Amino acid sequence: MKTNTNAAIIASLVSEASRAAILTVLLDGRYHPASELAYMAGIKPQTASFHLAKMVDANVVAVSQHGRHRYYGIQSQEVAQVMESFLSIAPPIKIKSLKQAKEDKAIRYARTCYDHLAGNLGVAITTSFLHKGLIDEKKEIFTITEDGKEFFTSFQIDLEKLKKKRRSFSHKCLDWSERRPHLAGALGNALLERFIELHWIQQLPKTRAIKITAEGEKGFKEIFAVDMSHSS
Amino acid sequence: MKTNTNAAIIASLVSEASRAAILTVLLDGRYHPASELAYMAGIKPQTASFHLAKMVDANVVAVSQHGRHRYYGIQSQEVAQVMESFLSIAPPIKIKSLKQAKEDKAIRYARTCYDHLAGNLGVAITTSFLHKGLIDEKKEIFTITEDGKEFFTSFQIDLEKLKKKRRSFSHKCLDWSERRPHLAGALGNALLERFIELHWIQQLPKTRAIKITAEGEKGFKEIFAVDMSHSS
DNA sequence: TTCATATTTCGATGATAATCGAAATAATTA
DNA sequence: TAATTATTTCGATTATCATCGAAATATGAA
């Protein structure tokens, strides 16, 4: 009898507009300060705090405090995948753009660089890498195999440069997907940039969404054996 | 895209506890009468009617009228998928005792259909009755054969008393998904009560769940040739 | 220390929506 | 026919909940 209320609690998180907005922002995989989330969702900080507390309580969102800031992020990969299926394509609500936020100047932590691939594509590509033996899944991270080194280099990604970057990740930019077996971080970022360079994907201006081009569809299929055609 | 829209609609319906309860019941794939759903969700029939109307309106639940009954059910597996994904990330149910844990497990096994046996047990027993020639299957109801009269009497069920009750004697409780109706009505109710009397099954307090006892397992097997052991 | 910033807690408000009693509708049974 | 049962509709009440102002807490900066 109590089992159903459990489902109801999770459902209420995605069906309420403000919470849906917050979760949609958090789906970029980063940790965001409460004030930024409030702004983007178009609600006052108190209200955001109220919602965030609920989400933390439901084990959907994790919080990590640094100084007077509290950074909120999606709890786990599993949660992210579920939320994405409900929120990713048709967000029911308006989210204020980051540009707007910056202009507003109220937020100086608004640095949401969309630095890695999320969503179906990100997962699909990671899976593909694993299958092809380009990366290995360890407890905390992915490691690159010898085959992987060869491949990524031939794909014009400078691994040495990335290793340096990786160390420079600041604690402010915690990313659940780094802790989880999901390709993100420096390599994920590099891949994203490379894909953009190749015109395989386009970043849509006001949203965090990306669009896969015709070239991209072809490329992902041929090189990564990942079918991203819209028919699915 | 259609999928996501539907998912969002389903999510908003699930977000209310009573509706979540109703949908949880409907997950068994059967069509249930409104009154039963009300009872199981712990709400009055009016309230259930209110919720069911909403869900029918949203094309999440289908309704089929038979006489004065209206049977509600879900035909798309999408609802099940949504519920499943929610429950997959929902915090685990806090189990207070080992007893409760076992009872929870038993819920899946068989449920009372308001006041008669449904679920696997109900269908199995009805099938057994048919095989043994104790009842005949008509269009809307079951009828009792001569052999049946003898058997039920020997099973301590007073058939004459049942006939006097102002309710259908042995109507079929539709089970469209399986195309296997089970025995309901006064006879179904009487059987349920007799099984409880024999301690073959136990009705769990707040839920409509029943638990099959060790005695029951033995009895169902010996007398009805119905194997209800947990291995299946 | 004092002031500003980030966030939460408290309390009140308002809107939405769930709930239920009472009555209506309809089918079934005696 | 009348009584019973299943369900819905209506109307009123109540509960829930998102929202935000005000104040509290905590941290960092001047």
Coordinates of N, CA, C and O in Angstrom, one line a residue, chain A residues 95-170:
Chain A
I95 N 12.6 27.7 -19.3 CA 13.7 27.9 -18.5 C 14.5 29.1 -19.0 O 14.8 29.2 -20.2
K96 N 14.7 30.0 -18.1 CA 15.4 31.2 -18.5 C 16.8 30.8 -18.9 O 17.5 30.0 -18.3
S97 N 17.2 31.5 -20.0 CA 18.5 31.2 -20.6 C 19.7 31.6 -19.7 O 19.5 32.5 -18.9
L98 N 20.8 31.0 -19.9 CA 21.9 31.3 -19.1 C 22.5 32.7 -19.5 O 22.9 33.4 -18.6
K99 N 22.4 33.0 -20.7 CA 22.8 34.3 -21.2 C 22.1 35.4 -20.4 O 22.7 36.3 -19.9
Q100 N 20.8 35.1 -20.4 CA 20.0 36.1 -19.6 C 20.4 36.2 -18.2 O 20.5 37.3 -17.6
A101 N 20.8 35.0 -17.6 CA 21.2 35.0 -16.3 C 22.5 35.8 -16.1 O 22.7 36.5 -15.1
K102 N 23.4 35.6 -17.0 CA 24.7 36.3 -16.9 C 24.4 37.8 -17.0 O 25.0 38.6 -16.3
E103 N 23.6 38.2 -18.0 CA 23.3 39.6 -18.2 C 22.7 40.2 -16.9 O 22.9 41.3 -16.5
D104 N 21.9 39.4 -16.3 CA 21.2 39.8 -15.1 C 22.2 40.1 -14.0 O 22.0 40.8 -13.1
K105 N 23.3 39.4 -14.2 CA 24.5 39.7 -13.3 C 24.2 39.2 -11.9 O 25.1 39.3 -11.0
A106 N 23.1 38.8 -11.6 CA 22.8 38.3 -10.3 C 23.5 37.0 -10.0 O 23.8 36.7 -8.8
I107 N 23.9 36.3 -11.0 CA 24.5 35.0 -10.8 C 25.9 35.1 -11.4 O 26.1 35.3 -12.6
R108 N 26.9 34.8 -10.6 CA 28.2 34.8 -11.2 C 28.7 33.4 -11.3 O 29.8 33.1 -11.8
Y109 N 27.9 32.4 -10.8 CA 28.4 31.1 -10.9 C 27.7 30.4 -12.1 O 27.9 29.2 -12.3
A110 N 27.0 31.1 -12.9 CA 26.4 30.6 -14.0 C 27.4 30.3 -15.1 O 27.6 31.2 -16.0
R111 N 27.9 29.2 -15.1 CA 29.0 28.9 -16.0 C 28.7 27.5 -16.6 O 29.5 26.6 -16.7
T112 N 27.4 27.4 -17.0 CA 27.1 26.0 -17.5 C 27.6 25.8 -18.9 O 26.9 26.0 -19.9
C113 N 28.8 25.4 -19.0 CA 29.3 25.1 -20.3 C 28.8 23.6 -20.5 O 29.0 22.8 -19.7
Y114 N 28.2 23.4 -21.6 CA 27.7 22.1 -21.9 C 28.9 21.2 -22.3 O 29.2 21.1 -23.5
D115 N 29.6 20.7 -21.4 CA 30.9 20.2 -21.7 C 31.0 18.7 -21.9 O 32.1 18.2 -22.0
H116 N 29.9 18.1 -22.0 CA 30.0 16.7 -22.4 C 28.6 16.2 -22.9 O 27.6 16.9 -22.7
L117 N 28.6 15.1 -23.5 CA 27.4 14.6 -24.1 C 26.6 13.9 -23.1 O 27.1 13.0 -22.4
A118 N 25.3 14.3 -23.1 CA 24.4 13.6 -22.2 C 23.4 12.9 -23.1 O 23.5 12.9 -24.3
G119 N 22.4 12.4 -22.4 CA 21.3 11.8 -23.1 C 21.6 10.5 -23.8 O 22.6 9.9 -23.6
N120 N 20.7 10.2 -24.7 CA 20.8 8.9 -25.4 C 22.1 8.8 -26.1 O 22.8 7.8 -26.1
L121 N 22.5 9.9 -26.8 CA 23.7 9.8 -27.6 C 24.9 9.6 -26.7 O 25.8 8.7 -27.1
G122 N 25.0 10.3 -25.6 CA 26.2 10.1 -24.7 C 26.3 8.6 -24.2 O 27.3 8.0 -24.2
V123 N 25.1 8.1 -23.8 CA 25.1 6.7 -23.3 C 25.4 5.8 -24.4 O 26.2 4.8 -24.3
A124 N 24.8 6.0 -25.6 CA 25.0 5.1 -26.7 C 26.5 5.0 -27.1 O 27.1 4.0 -27.4
I125 N 27.1 6.2 -27.2 CA 28.5 6.2 -27.6 C 29.4 5.6 -26.5 O 30.3 4.8 -26.9
T126 N 29.1 5.8 -25.3 CA 29.9 5.2 -24.2 C 29.8 3.7 -24.3 O 30.8 2.9 -24.2
T127 N 28.6 3.2 -24.5 CA 28.4 1.8 -24.7 C 29.2 1.2 -25.9 O 29.8 0.2 -25.8
S128 N 29.1 2.0 -26.9 CA 29.8 1.6 -28.1 C 31.3 1.5 -27.9 O 32.0 0.5 -28.3
F129 N 31.9 2.4 -27.1 CA 33.3 2.4 -26.8 C 33.6 1.2 -26.0 O 34.7 0.5 -26.2
L130 N 32.8 0.8 -25.1 CA 33.0 -0.3 -24.3 C 33.0 -1.6 -25.1 O 33.9 -2.5 -25.0
H131 N 32.0 -1.7 -26.0 CA 31.9 -2.9 -26.8 C 33.1 -3.0 -27.7 O 33.6 -4.1 -27.9
K132 N 33.6 -1.9 -28.2 CA 34.7 -2.0 -29.1 C 36.1 -2.1 -28.4 O 37.1 -2.2 -29.0
G133 N 36.0 -2.1 -27.1 CA 37.2 -2.2 -26.3 C 38.1 -1.0 -26.3 O 39.3 -1.1 -26.1
L134 N 37.5 0.1 -26.5 CA 38.3 1.3 -26.5 C 38.5 1.9 -25.1 O 39.5 2.5 -24.8
I135 N 37.6 1.6 -24.3 CA 37.7 2.0 -22.9 C 37.3 0.8 -22.0 O 36.6 -0.1 -22.4
D136 N 37.8 0.9 -20.8 CA 37.4 -0.1 -19.8 C 36.7 0.5 -18.7 O 36.9 1.7 -18.3
E137 N 35.7 -0.2 -18.1 CA 34.9 0.4 -17.0 C 35.5 -0.1 -15.7 O 35.6 -1.2 -15.4
K138 N 36.0 0.9 -14.9 CA 36.5 0.6 -13.6 C 35.5 1.1 -12.6 O 34.4 1.5 -12.9
K139 N 35.8 0.9 -11.4 CA 34.9 1.3 -10.3 C 34.5 2.7 -10.3 O 33.3 3.1 -10.3
E140 N 35.5 3.6 -10.5 CA 35.2 5.0 -10.4 C 35.2 5.7 -11.7 O 34.6 6.7 -11.9
I141 N 36.0 5.2 -12.6 CA 36.3 5.9 -13.9 C 36.3 5.0 -15.0 O 36.2 3.8 -14.9
F142 N 36.5 5.5 -16.2 CA 36.8 4.8 -17.4 C 38.3 4.9 -17.6 O 38.9 5.9 -17.4
T143 N 38.9 3.8 -18.1 CA 40.3 3.9 -18.5 C 40.4 3.7 -20.0 O 39.5 2.9 -20.5
I144 N 41.3 4.2 -20.6 CA 41.5 4.1 -22.0 C 42.4 2.9 -22.3 O 43.5 2.8 -21.7
T145 N 42.0 2.0 -23.2 CA 42.8 0.9 -23.6 C 43.8 1.3 -24.6 O 43.8 2.5 -25.1
E146 N 44.7 0.4 -25.0 CA 45.7 0.7 -26.0 C 44.9 1.0 -27.3 O 45.2 1.9 -28.0
D147 N 43.9 0.1 -27.6 CA 43.1 0.4 -28.8 C 42.5 1.7 -28.8 O 42.4 2.4 -29.8
G148 N 42.0 2.1 -27.6 CA 41.4 3.4 -27.4 C 42.3 4.5 -27.7 O 41.9 5.5 -28.4
K149 N 43.5 4.4 -27.2 CA 44.5 5.5 -27.4 C 44.7 5.7 -28.9 O 44.7 6.8 -29.4
E150 N 44.8 4.6 -29.6 CA 45.0 4.6 -31.0 C 43.8 5.3 -31.7 O 43.9 6.2 -32.5
F151 N 42.6 4.9 -31.3 CA 41.4 5.4 -31.9 C 41.3 6.9 -31.7 O 41.0 7.7 -32.6
F152 N 41.3 7.3 -30.4 CA 41.1 8.7 -30.1 C 42.1 9.6 -30.7 O 41.8 10.7 -31.2
T153 N 43.3 9.1 -30.8 CA 44.3 9.9 -31.5 C 44.0 10.1 -32.9 O 44.1 11.2 -33.5
S154 N 43.6 9.0 -33.6 CA 43.2 9.0 -35.0 C 42.0 9.9 -35.2 O 41.7 10.4 -36.2
F155 N 41.2 10.0 -34.1 CA 40.0 10.8 -34.1 C 40.3 12.3 -33.8 O 39.5 13.1 -33.5
Q156 N 41.6 12.6 -33.8 CA 42.1 14.0 -33.6 C 41.9 14.5 -32.2 O 41.7 15.7 -32.0
I157 N 41.9 13.6 -31.2 CA 41.8 14.1 -29.8 C 43.1 13.9 -29.1 O 43.7 12.8 -29.1
D158 N 43.6 15.0 -28.6 CA 44.9 15.0 -27.9 C 44.8 14.6 -26.5 O 44.4 15.3 -25.6
L159 N 45.1 13.3 -26.3 CA 44.9 12.7 -24.9 C 45.9 13.3 -23.9 O 45.5 13.5 -22.7
E160 N 47.1 13.7 -24.3 CA 48.0 14.2 -23.3 C 47.5 15.6 -22.8 O 47.6 15.8 -21.6
K161 N 46.9 16.3 -23.7 CA 46.4 17.6 -23.3 C 45.2 17.4 -22.3 O 45.1 18.2 -21.3
L162 N 44.5 16.4 -22.6 CA 43.3 16.2 -21.7 C 43.7 15.8 -20.3 O 43.1 16.2 -19.3
K163 N 44.8 15.0 -20.2 CA 45.2 14.5 -18.9 C 45.5 15.7 -18.0 O 45.3 15.7 -16.8
K164 N 46.1 16.7 -18.6 CA 46.4 17.9 -17.8 C 45.2 18.6 -17.3 O 45.1 19.1 -16.2
K165 N 44.2 18.7 -18.3 CA 43.0 19.3 -17.9 C 42.2 18.6 -16.8 O 41.7 19.3 -15.9
R166 N 42.3 17.4 -16.9 CA 41.5 16.6 -15.9 C 41.9 16.9 -14.5 O 41.0 17.0 -13.6
R167 N 43.2 17.2 -14.3 CA 43.6 17.5 -12.9 C 43.0 18.9 -12.5 O 42.9 19.2 -11.3
S168 N 42.8 19.7 -13.5 CA 42.4 21.0 -13.1 C 40.9 21.2 -12.9 O 40.4 22.3 -12.6
F169 N 40.2 20.0 -12.9 CA 38.8 20.1 -12.6 C 38.6 20.6 -11.1 O 39.2 20.1 -10.2
S170 N 37.9 21.7 -11.0 CA 37.7 22.3 -9.7 C 36.6 21.5 -8.9 O 35.7 21.0 -9.5

